[in-house]
Short mmCIF file of C-alpha atoms in Angstrom, two decimals:
data_model
loop_
_atom_site.label_atom_id
_atom_site.label_comp_id
_atom_site.label_asym_id
_atom_site.label_seq_id
_atom_site.Cartn_x
_atom_site.Cartn_y
_atom_site.Cartn_z
CA MET A 6 0.00 0.00 0.00
CA LYS A 7 1.24 3.48 -0.88
CA ASN A 8 2.06 6.10 1.73
CA ILE A 9 -0.73 8.57 2.47
CA PRO A 10 -1.49 11.03 -0.32
CA MET A 11 0.06 14.44 -0.71
CA ASP A 12 -2.27 16.15 -3.14
CA LEU A 13 -5.93 16.63 -2.08
CA GLY A 14 -8.55 17.68 0.16
CA GLY A 15 -11.40 18.80 6.07
CA SER A 16 -11.99 18.49 10.16
CA GLY A 17 -14.84 17.14 12.23
CA GLY A 18 -16.79 13.86 12.21
CA TYR A 19 -16.19 11.04 9.77
CA ALA A 20 -17.67 7.90 8.33
CA GLN A 21 -15.71 4.81 7.36
CA PRO A 22 -17.28 2.67 4.67
CA SER A 23 -15.36 -0.50 3.87
CA THR A 24 -14.25 -1.35 0.36
CA ARG A 25 -14.92 -4.99 1.12
CA ASP A 26 -18.55 -4.94 2.27
CA THR A 27 -20.11 -1.81 0.77
CA GLN A 28 -20.53 -0.67 -2.80
CA ILE A 29 -18.19 2.19 -3.58
CA LEU A 30 -20.37 5.05 -4.78
CA PRO A 31 -20.09 8.84 -4.40
CA VAL A 32 -21.95 9.90 -1.26
CA ALA A 33 -24.63 12.57 -0.97
CA ASN A 34 -24.13 15.99 0.61
CA ALA A 35 -20.42 16.24 -0.09
CA THR A 36 -18.45 19.08 1.49
CA THR A 37 -18.36 22.17 -0.72
CA PRO A 38 -14.93 23.04 -2.13
CA TYR A 39 -13.84 26.56 -3.02
CA TRP A 40 -13.85 25.62 -6.70
CA ARG A 41 -17.59 24.81 -6.60
CA THR A 42 -18.76 28.10 -5.09
CA HIS A 43 -19.73 29.57 -8.49
CA LEU A 44 -21.82 26.91 -10.22
CA HIS A 45 -22.19 26.63 -14.00
CA TRP A 46 -25.60 26.06 -15.60
CA ILE A 47 -24.46 22.59 -16.68
CA ASP A 48 -23.77 21.48 -13.11
CA GLU A 49 -26.89 19.29 -12.83
CA TYR A 50 -27.79 19.18 -16.51
CA ARG A 51 -29.70 16.37 -18.17
CA SER A 52 -29.90 16.36 -21.95
CA THR A 53 -33.08 14.30 -21.94
CA GLU A 54 -35.72 13.55 -19.33
CA GLU A 55 -35.25 9.81 -19.76
CA LEU A 56 -32.07 7.82 -20.31
CA PRO A 57 -31.48 6.91 -23.95
CA PRO A 58 -31.89 3.15 -24.53
CA GLU A 59 -28.49 2.73 -26.20
CA CYS A 60 -25.37 4.53 -27.38
CA ASP A 61 -22.07 3.99 -29.12
CA VAL A 62 -19.95 5.03 -26.12
CA ALA A 63 -20.93 5.36 -22.49
CA ILE A 64 -18.55 7.31 -20.28
CA ILE A 65 -18.98 6.82 -16.54
CA GLY A 66 -17.85 9.88 -14.61
CA ALA A 67 -18.19 13.57 -15.55
CA GLY A 68 -14.99 14.88 -14.01
CA TYR A 69 -11.87 15.93 -15.86
CA SER A 70 -11.28 12.41 -17.23
CA GLY A 71 -14.80 11.82 -18.52
CA VAL A 72 -15.26 15.25 -20.07
CA ALA A 73 -11.78 15.24 -21.64
CA MET A 74 -12.55 11.80 -23.07
CA ALA A 75 -15.79 13.02 -24.64
CA TYR A 76 -14.01 16.09 -26.00
CA HIS A 77 -11.27 14.07 -27.69
CA LEU A 78 -13.75 11.60 -29.18
CA TYR A 79 -15.60 14.49 -30.78
CA GLU A 80 -12.42 16.20 -31.97
CA ARG A 81 -11.14 12.98 -33.58
CA ALA A 82 -14.39 12.57 -35.48
CA LYS A 83 -14.30 16.20 -36.64
CA ALA A 84 -10.67 15.92 -37.77
CA GLY A 85 -11.36 12.61 -39.52
CA GLY A 86 -14.45 13.89 -41.31
CA TYR A 87 -16.78 11.25 -39.94
CA ALA A 88 -19.91 11.44 -37.80
CA PRO A 89 -19.10 11.56 -34.08
CA PRO A 90 -20.23 8.60 -31.99
CA SER A 91 -23.32 8.89 -29.86
CA VAL A 92 -21.96 9.43 -26.35
CA VAL A 93 -23.78 9.23 -23.04
CA LEU A 94 -21.95 10.82 -20.11
CA LEU A 95 -23.16 9.49 -16.76
CA GLU A 96 -22.40 11.21 -13.46
CA ALA A 97 -23.41 10.04 -9.99
CA ARG A 98 -23.65 13.57 -8.60
CA GLN A 99 -22.95 16.88 -10.34
CA VAL A 100 -20.48 17.70 -13.09
CA CYS A 101 -16.96 17.96 -11.67
CA SER A 102 -18.09 17.16 -8.13
CA GLY A 103 -15.41 14.53 -7.49
CA ALA A 104 -11.62 14.78 -7.20
CA THR A 105 -11.18 17.34 -9.99
CA GLY A 106 -13.49 19.80 -8.25
CA ARG A 107 -11.62 19.27 -4.96
CA ASN A 108 -7.93 19.36 -5.85
CA GLY A 109 -5.17 21.96 -5.64
CA GLY A 110 -5.72 23.50 -9.05
CA HIS A 111 -2.23 23.09 -10.44
CA ALA A 112 -0.82 20.55 -12.91
CA LYS A 113 2.55 19.62 -11.48
CA VAL A 114 5.04 16.79 -11.27
CA LYS A 115 7.29 17.15 -8.24
CA SER A 116 11.04 16.68 -8.59
CA THR A 117 10.82 14.08 -5.83
CA THR A 118 8.25 12.16 -7.87
CA LEU A 119 10.67 11.89 -10.78
CA ASP A 120 13.44 10.72 -8.45
CA ARG A 121 11.18 8.07 -6.95
CA MET A 122 9.96 6.97 -10.36
CA ALA A 123 13.55 6.55 -11.55
CA GLU A 124 14.29 4.40 -8.49
CA LEU A 125 11.23 2.20 -8.94
CA HIS A 126 11.03 1.90 -12.72
CA GLY A 127 14.33 3.16 -14.15
CA ALA A 128 15.61 6.49 -15.45
CA ASP A 129 14.19 5.98 -18.94
CA VAL A 130 10.66 5.51 -17.58
CA ALA A 131 11.02 8.68 -15.50
CA GLU A 132 12.21 10.54 -18.59
CA GLU A 133 9.22 9.35 -20.64
CA PHE A 134 6.79 10.41 -17.92
CA ALA A 135 8.47 13.80 -17.40
CA ALA A 136 8.26 14.61 -21.11
CA PHE A 137 4.60 13.53 -21.23
CA ALA A 138 3.63 15.69 -18.25
CA HIS A 139 5.62 18.67 -19.54
CA GLU A 140 3.90 18.62 -22.92
CA GLN A 141 0.47 18.31 -21.33
CA VAL A 142 0.88 21.77 -19.79
CA TYR A 143 0.93 23.21 -23.29
CA ALA A 144 -1.85 20.92 -24.52
CA VAL A 145 -4.11 22.32 -21.80
CA LYS A 146 -3.00 25.85 -22.64
CA HIS A 147 -3.95 25.20 -26.26
CA VAL A 148 -7.46 23.93 -25.50
CA VAL A 149 -8.12 26.80 -23.07
CA GLU A 150 -7.14 29.32 -25.74
CA THR A 151 -8.79 27.52 -28.66
CA GLU A 152 -12.10 27.05 -26.84
CA GLY A 153 -12.04 30.45 -25.15
CA ILE A 154 -12.35 28.98 -21.65
CA ASP A 155 -12.25 31.44 -18.77
CA CYS A 156 -10.64 29.39 -15.98
CA GLU A 157 -7.83 31.63 -14.66
CA PHE A 158 -5.25 29.58 -16.56
CA GLU A 159 -1.65 30.61 -15.87
CA LEU A 160 1.71 29.29 -17.01
CA ARG A 161 3.77 29.39 -13.84
CA ARG A 162 6.72 27.94 -11.95
CA SER A 163 6.33 25.87 -8.80
CA PHE A 164 8.77 25.42 -5.95
CA ASP A 165 9.56 22.14 -4.23
CA VAL A 166 10.79 23.65 -0.97
CA PHE A 167 12.85 21.76 1.61
CA ILE A 168 13.12 23.07 5.18
CA ASP A 169 14.83 20.11 6.85
CA PRO A 170 18.63 20.43 6.31
CA GLN A 171 19.16 16.73 5.62
CA GLU A 172 16.27 16.54 3.16
CA ALA A 173 17.53 19.70 1.49
CA GLU A 174 21.02 18.24 1.01
CA GLU A 175 19.56 15.00 -0.32
CA ALA A 176 17.31 16.87 -2.78
CA LYS A 177 20.29 18.89 -3.98
CA ARG A 178 22.44 15.76 -4.34
CA ARG A 179 19.76 13.91 -6.32
CA PHE A 180 19.21 16.83 -8.68
CA LYS A 181 22.92 17.30 -9.33
CA SER A 182 23.28 13.57 -9.97
CA SER A 183 20.45 13.68 -12.53
CA LEU A 184 21.96 16.82 -14.06
CA LYS A 185 25.34 15.14 -14.41
CA ALA A 186 23.69 12.08 -15.98
CA GLY A 187 22.16 14.35 -18.64
CA ARG A 188 18.53 13.63 -17.81
CA ASN A 189 16.29 15.64 -20.14
CA TRP A 190 13.86 16.70 -17.42
CA THR A 191 16.60 18.67 -15.67
CA ARG A 192 16.49 21.19 -18.53
CA TYR A 193 13.24 22.53 -17.10
CA VAL A 194 14.22 22.42 -13.43
CA ASP A 195 16.19 25.08 -11.57
CA LEU A 196 18.02 24.68 -8.25
CA VAL A 197 17.65 27.59 -5.81
CA ASN A 198 20.45 27.40 -3.25
CA GLU A 199 20.36 28.39 0.41
CA LYS A 200 21.89 31.84 -0.11
CA HIS A 201 18.76 33.21 -1.82
CA VAL A 202 16.09 30.58 -1.25
CA GLU A 203 14.17 32.41 1.52
CA GLN A 204 14.05 35.60 -0.50
CA VAL A 205 13.07 33.85 -3.74
CA THR A 206 10.40 31.57 -2.26
CA SER A 207 9.25 33.82 0.64
CA ILE A 208 9.29 30.75 2.91
CA LYS A 209 10.92 31.14 6.31
CA GLY A 210 13.66 28.64 7.07
CA ALA A 211 13.82 27.28 3.52
CA LYS A 212 17.15 25.57 2.85
CA VAL A 213 16.82 24.54 -0.82
CA ALA A 214 14.15 24.74 -3.51
CA LEU A 215 13.72 23.19 -6.93
CA SER A 216 11.71 25.22 -9.43
CA VAL A 217 9.64 23.29 -11.98
CA PRO A 218 7.32 24.41 -14.83
CA ILE A 219 3.58 23.99 -14.26
CA CYS A 220 0.21 25.46 -15.08
CA SER A 221 -2.56 26.42 -12.69
CA LEU A 222 -6.26 26.99 -13.28
CA TRP A 223 -9.77 26.81 -11.82
CA PRO A 224 -10.51 23.09 -12.46
CA TYR A 225 -14.29 23.28 -12.20
CA LYS A 226 -14.46 26.13 -14.71
CA LEU A 227 -12.29 24.23 -17.19
CA VAL A 228 -14.39 21.06 -17.00
CA THR A 229 -17.84 22.66 -17.01
CA GLN A 230 -17.09 25.10 -19.82
CA LEU A 231 -15.49 22.38 -21.93
CA LEU A 232 -18.56 20.19 -21.45
CA ALA A 233 -20.87 23.09 -22.29
CA ARG A 234 -19.03 23.50 -25.62
CA LEU A 235 -19.64 19.81 -26.34
CA VAL A 236 -23.34 20.03 -25.50
CA GLU A 237 -23.68 22.93 -27.93
CA ARG A 238 -21.98 21.24 -30.89
CA SER A 239 -22.08 17.44 -30.51
CA PRO A 240 -24.63 14.66 -29.97
CA ILE A 241 -23.46 14.02 -26.40
CA ASN A 242 -26.18 13.16 -23.89
CA VAL A 243 -25.34 14.26 -20.33
CA GLN A 244 -27.07 12.62 -17.37
CA THR A 245 -26.15 13.97 -13.92
CA ASN A 246 -27.42 12.62 -10.58
CA THR A 247 -27.43 9.16 -12.14
CA PRO A 248 -25.11 6.81 -10.22
CA VAL A 249 -24.14 3.67 -12.06
CA THR A 250 -24.73 0.65 -9.82
CA GLY A 251 -23.38 -2.07 -12.09
CA VAL A 252 -22.22 -3.03 -15.58
CA THR A 253 -23.06 -6.38 -17.15
CA GLU A 254 -22.93 -7.80 -20.69
CA ASP A 255 -25.67 -9.15 -22.90
CA LYS A 256 -25.42 -12.09 -25.30
CA SER A 257 -24.28 -9.85 -28.13
CA GLY A 258 -21.29 -8.61 -26.15
CA CYS A 259 -22.70 -5.14 -25.55
CA SER A 260 -22.35 -3.66 -22.08
CA VAL A 261 -25.51 -2.99 -20.10
CA ILE A 262 -25.11 -0.10 -17.68
CA HIS A 263 -27.49 -0.23 -14.72
CA THR A 264 -28.75 2.82 -12.83
CA ALA A 265 -31.68 3.57 -10.55
CA ARG A 266 -33.25 5.39 -13.49
CA GLY A 267 -33.00 2.46 -15.87
CA SER A 268 -30.41 0.74 -18.03
CA ILE A 269 -28.46 1.71 -21.15
CA LYS A 270 -26.93 -0.59 -23.70
CA ALA A 271 -23.51 0.61 -24.90
CA ARG A 272 -21.22 -0.82 -27.54
CA LYS A 273 -18.24 0.64 -25.72
CA VAL A 274 -17.74 1.81 -22.12
CA VAL A 275 -15.10 4.06 -20.62
CA PHE A 276 -14.63 4.00 -16.85
CA ALA A 277 -13.50 7.49 -15.79
CA THR A 278 -14.22 6.70 -12.17
CA ASN A 279 -10.85 7.18 -10.42
CA GLY A 280 -11.21 6.36 -6.68
CA TYR A 281 -14.64 4.77 -7.19
CA THR A 282 -13.50 2.30 -9.87
CA ALA A 283 -13.46 -0.79 -7.66
CA GLY A 284 -17.18 -0.32 -7.05
CA LEU A 285 -17.85 -1.26 -10.68
CA LEU A 286 -14.83 -3.35 -11.69
CA ASP A 287 -14.04 -6.15 -9.23
CA GLN A 288 -10.58 -6.75 -10.69
CA TYR A 289 -9.49 -3.30 -9.48
CA LYS A 290 -10.32 -3.94 -5.81
CA ASP A 291 -7.17 -3.28 -3.77
CA LYS A 292 -5.54 -2.02 -6.99
CA ILE A 293 -7.23 1.40 -7.09
CA ILE A 294 -7.86 2.45 -3.50
CA PRO A 295 -10.15 5.36 -2.55
CA THR A 296 -8.20 7.67 -0.27
CA LYS A 297 -9.55 10.69 1.60
CA GLY A 298 -7.68 13.99 1.89
CA THR A 299 -8.22 17.63 2.79
CA ALA A 300 -7.82 21.07 1.23
CA VAL A 301 -8.72 24.57 2.36
CA HIS A 302 -9.06 28.09 1.00
CA ILE A 303 -7.32 30.85 2.94
CA SER A 304 -8.17 34.54 2.56
CA PRO A 305 -6.04 37.45 3.80
CA ARG A 306 -8.02 40.06 5.78
CA PRO A 307 -8.94 42.75 4.95
CA ASP A 308 -6.82 43.12 1.78
CA PRO A 309 -4.63 40.90 -0.44
CA VAL A 310 -0.96 40.73 0.55
CA SER A 311 1.51 42.52 -1.71
CA PRO A 312 3.74 41.59 -3.40
CA HIS A 313 1.60 38.76 -4.78
CA LEU A 314 2.86 35.18 -4.52
CA SER A 315 3.27 34.23 -8.16
CA HIS A 316 4.38 30.59 -7.79
CA THR A 317 2.77 27.41 -6.47
CA TYR A 318 4.47 25.22 -3.89
CA ASN A 319 5.08 21.83 -2.40
CA ILE A 320 6.46 22.53 1.07
CA ASN A 321 8.49 19.76 2.69
CA TYR A 322 8.44 20.52 6.41
CA THR A 323 10.79 19.39 9.15
CA PRO A 324 11.07 16.74 10.38
CA GLY A 325 10.36 14.71 7.26
CA PRO A 326 9.75 12.82 5.12
CA GLY A 327 6.01 12.69 4.46
CA ARG A 328 5.13 16.08 5.97
CA VAL A 329 4.22 17.88 2.76
CA ASP A 330 1.62 20.49 1.79
CA TYR A 331 0.79 21.75 -1.69
CA LEU A 332 -0.12 25.41 -2.03
CA ASN A 333 -1.60 27.38 -4.91
CA PRO A 334 -1.92 31.20 -4.68
CA ARG A 335 -4.91 32.43 -6.65
CA PRO A 336 -4.95 35.59 -8.83
CA ASP A 337 -7.21 37.38 -6.33
CA GLY A 338 -4.72 36.89 -3.49
CA GLY A 339 -6.44 33.91 -1.87
CA ILE A 340 -4.61 30.63 -1.25
CA VAL A 341 -5.68 27.03 -1.90
CA VAL A 342 -3.63 24.62 0.20
CA GLY A 343 -3.96 20.91 0.90
CA GLY A 344 -2.23 18.15 2.83
CA GLY A 345 -1.73 18.05 6.59
CA ASN A 346 -1.95 14.27 6.28
CA TRP A 347 0.46 13.58 9.14
CA THR A 348 -2.01 15.09 11.61
CA TYR A 349 -4.26 12.02 11.23
CA ALA A 350 -2.01 9.46 9.50
CA GLN A 351 -1.84 7.04 12.42
CA ASN A 352 -5.60 6.43 12.27
CA ARG A 353 -5.72 4.71 8.90
CA ARG A 354 -9.46 4.11 9.05
CA LEU A 355 -9.97 7.86 8.62
CA TRP A 356 -8.47 7.91 5.13
CA ASP A 357 -7.40 4.50 3.80
CA GLY A 358 -10.20 2.97 1.73
CA ASN A 359 -12.53 5.82 2.72
CA TRP A 360 -14.65 7.47 0.02
CA ASP A 361 -16.88 9.66 2.20
CA ASP A 362 -16.23 13.27 1.21
CA SER A 363 -19.33 14.52 3.06
CA THR A 364 -17.41 14.67 6.36
CA LEU A 365 -14.24 16.42 7.48
CA LEU A 366 -11.05 15.01 8.93
CA PRO A 367 -10.06 15.85 12.51
CA SER A 368 -6.82 17.62 13.41
CA VAL A 369 -6.26 19.30 10.04
CA ARG A 370 -7.87 22.71 10.48
CA PRO A 371 -5.54 23.86 13.30
CA HIS A 372 -2.55 23.12 11.05
CA PHE A 373 -3.93 25.32 8.27
CA ALA A 374 -5.35 28.07 10.52
CA THR A 375 -2.13 30.11 10.74
CA LEU A 376 -0.08 28.39 8.04
CA MET A 377 0.56 31.54 5.99
CA GLN A 378 1.56 33.60 9.04
CA ARG A 379 3.94 30.87 10.28
CA HIS A 380 5.72 30.08 7.04
CA PHE A 381 5.55 33.02 4.61
CA LYS A 382 7.52 36.22 4.89
CA GLY A 383 5.27 39.27 4.68
CA TRP A 384 2.17 37.40 5.84
CA GLU A 385 2.73 37.78 9.60
CA ASP A 386 0.11 40.54 9.93
CA SER A 387 -2.05 39.47 6.98
CA GLY A 388 -5.04 38.39 9.07
CA ALA A 389 -5.18 35.32 6.81
CA GLU A 390 -7.78 32.78 7.86
CA VAL A 391 -9.40 29.60 6.57
CA ASP A 392 -12.77 30.48 5.06
CA ARG A 393 -13.54 27.10 3.46
CA ILE A 394 -12.45 23.53 4.19
CA TRP A 395 -13.38 20.37 2.32
CA THR A 396 -12.48 16.75 1.68
CA GLY A 397 -11.99 14.84 -1.56
CA ILE A 398 -11.44 11.28 -2.71
CA GLN A 399 -8.36 10.33 -4.68
CA GLY A 400 -7.60 7.04 -6.39
CA TYR A 401 -4.31 5.51 -5.25
CA THR A 402 -2.88 2.48 -6.98
CA ALA A 403 -0.97 -0.44 -5.53
CA ASP A 404 2.02 0.19 -7.83
CA GLU A 405 1.82 4.01 -7.82
CA ARG A 406 0.89 4.22 -11.52
CA PRO A 407 -2.43 5.10 -13.18
CA HIS A 408 -4.41 2.46 -15.03
CA VAL A 409 -5.12 3.46 -18.65
CA GLY A 410 -6.23 1.29 -21.57
CA GLU A 411 -8.43 -1.72 -22.26
CA VAL A 412 -9.87 -3.42 -19.20
CA PRO A 413 -8.19 -6.85 -19.08
CA GLY A 414 -10.62 -9.51 -20.29
CA LYS A 415 -12.89 -6.87 -21.85
CA GLU A 416 -10.71 -5.85 -24.78
CA GLY A 417 -12.51 -3.93 -27.50
CA ARG A 418 -15.51 -3.33 -25.22
CA GLN A 419 -14.38 -1.59 -22.04
CA TRP A 420 -11.61 0.93 -21.27
CA ILE A 421 -10.35 2.58 -18.12
CA MET A 422 -8.63 5.82 -17.17
CA ALA A 423 -8.29 5.98 -13.38
CA GLY A 424 -5.97 5.78 -10.37
CA PHE A 425 -3.97 8.99 -10.72
CA ASN A 426 -2.42 8.94 -7.23
CA GLY A 427 -3.33 12.54 -6.50
CA GLY A 428 -1.62 13.85 -9.63
CA GLY A 429 -4.35 13.64 -12.25
CA MET A 430 -4.15 17.28 -13.29
CA SER A 431 -0.72 16.63 -14.79
CA MET A 432 -1.86 13.59 -16.82
CA ILE A 433 -5.58 13.42 -17.56
CA PHE A 434 -6.05 15.62 -20.62
CA SER A 435 -3.36 13.87 -22.64
CA CYS A 436 -4.32 10.44 -21.30
CA ALA A 437 -7.83 11.06 -22.62
CA GLU A 438 -6.42 11.99 -26.01
CA GLY A 439 -4.48 8.72 -26.20
CA LEU A 440 -7.40 6.64 -24.96
CA ALA A 441 -9.71 8.27 -27.53
CA LYS A 442 -7.46 6.89 -30.26
CA MET A 443 -8.00 3.40 -28.87
CA VAL A 444 -11.77 3.73 -28.46
CA ALA A 445 -12.50 5.58 -31.72
CA ASP A 446 -9.89 4.15 -34.08
CA GLY A 447 -8.97 0.81 -32.57
CA LEU A 448 -5.33 1.69 -32.02
CA THR A 449 -3.30 -0.42 -29.65
CA PHE A 450 -1.95 1.20 -26.50
CA GLU A 451 1.55 1.06 -27.92
CA LYS A 452 0.55 3.33 -30.82
CA THR A 453 -1.03 6.07 -28.71
CA ALA A 454 2.21 7.69 -27.45
CA LEU A 455 1.03 7.21 -23.87
CA PRO A 456 3.76 6.24 -21.35
CA MET A 457 3.97 2.45 -21.27
CA MET A 458 4.01 2.46 -17.48
CA PHE A 459 0.34 3.63 -17.55
CA LYS A 460 -0.95 0.58 -19.41
CA THR A 461 -3.40 -1.49 -17.40
CA THR A 462 -2.65 -5.21 -17.76
CA SER A 463 -3.55 -8.55 -16.22
CA SER A 464 -0.06 -8.79 -14.74
CA ARG A 465 -0.51 -5.49 -12.92
CA LEU A 466 -3.76 -6.81 -11.46
#
């Protein structure tokens, strides 16, 4: 089992459903994240009063993965000059109400992630992944500009900051080793040494930082506006508040998708269900594990702090390892920050295998309450306070890699894109593009240009 997550996001009571005796479905009355405070008209949209009886492609999940998948299917048809498939997009709750609407809002791969990937899978695999994630930043930029999406998109840098002296020295050593070995990803990464690191990052006690290229945005606005474009121009049928309770197959080999509102027959099915996947696909039990985390929004009072923090962060506290927060300053001066996992880590039942995002986690709010004043220069008298706190469910995988491709044993009929280990923003859009090639054109995984480490296989299960 993987260590507790570092990338998502509450305090208070909790519930602990078990992945072994309860169906894994999104719960009602989820906590409200900052990103979902300005709802789009498509939030609870249904294209038709009744479910259509059948479709070419059913996509389960209307988060970033499901909507990006529908978008790429339509774009491939348009580019190829053929009629787009009939698509039904099914969502248990509202559009973008799951992990995408609850994350940190930046697409980033940490330098420590690349180091760990190189250790586990080899330097070449880490290189392939780094290049894939780097290019996705510009793929998202392109779609935001092409589609005219207003989601506060920014090309930015992000700091991996190390406060513990030993961790700082180790981070510096690892980076210099990769630099000496000529790893391509080091071309985009900059080492900020101790002499200037506090001034450059604004973090008190910082010993070393690594600066990496990223993009940040308002995730809910990206997903809802992209889906609205599809509704306006394609035959997609959107059905919110329609949880899928099971998927079976008929004698012809078509999938039958069961909901409380009826069933739909689909020639092809895409599971864009992330942490909830094991509720529908038994073979992914204990392979994609729902994991509960916390994020908050912090506002300075009464005015924004100047100068504005223009970078995002992963802050590695002392003593480490495992004490990490991610932090994303917003254009209006507010801060989205998540983590604090070590405050409840010892009680695994609070987070491990837990998919209840309607309740908050204890012990986290005090950590965030004065975080900006404690750690950031110039924020001591900011009056910054937590004005919103929420939880979210991530999908962690047993081998720390996402599952993308044909569902083993269901080749040509069912596909999956799930288990992003808290880092989906840096992978999903381009994963959906590759998977669309498989679903629409019958390409093999190997011909999609997706990193081979993502491929879901029987051996991985």
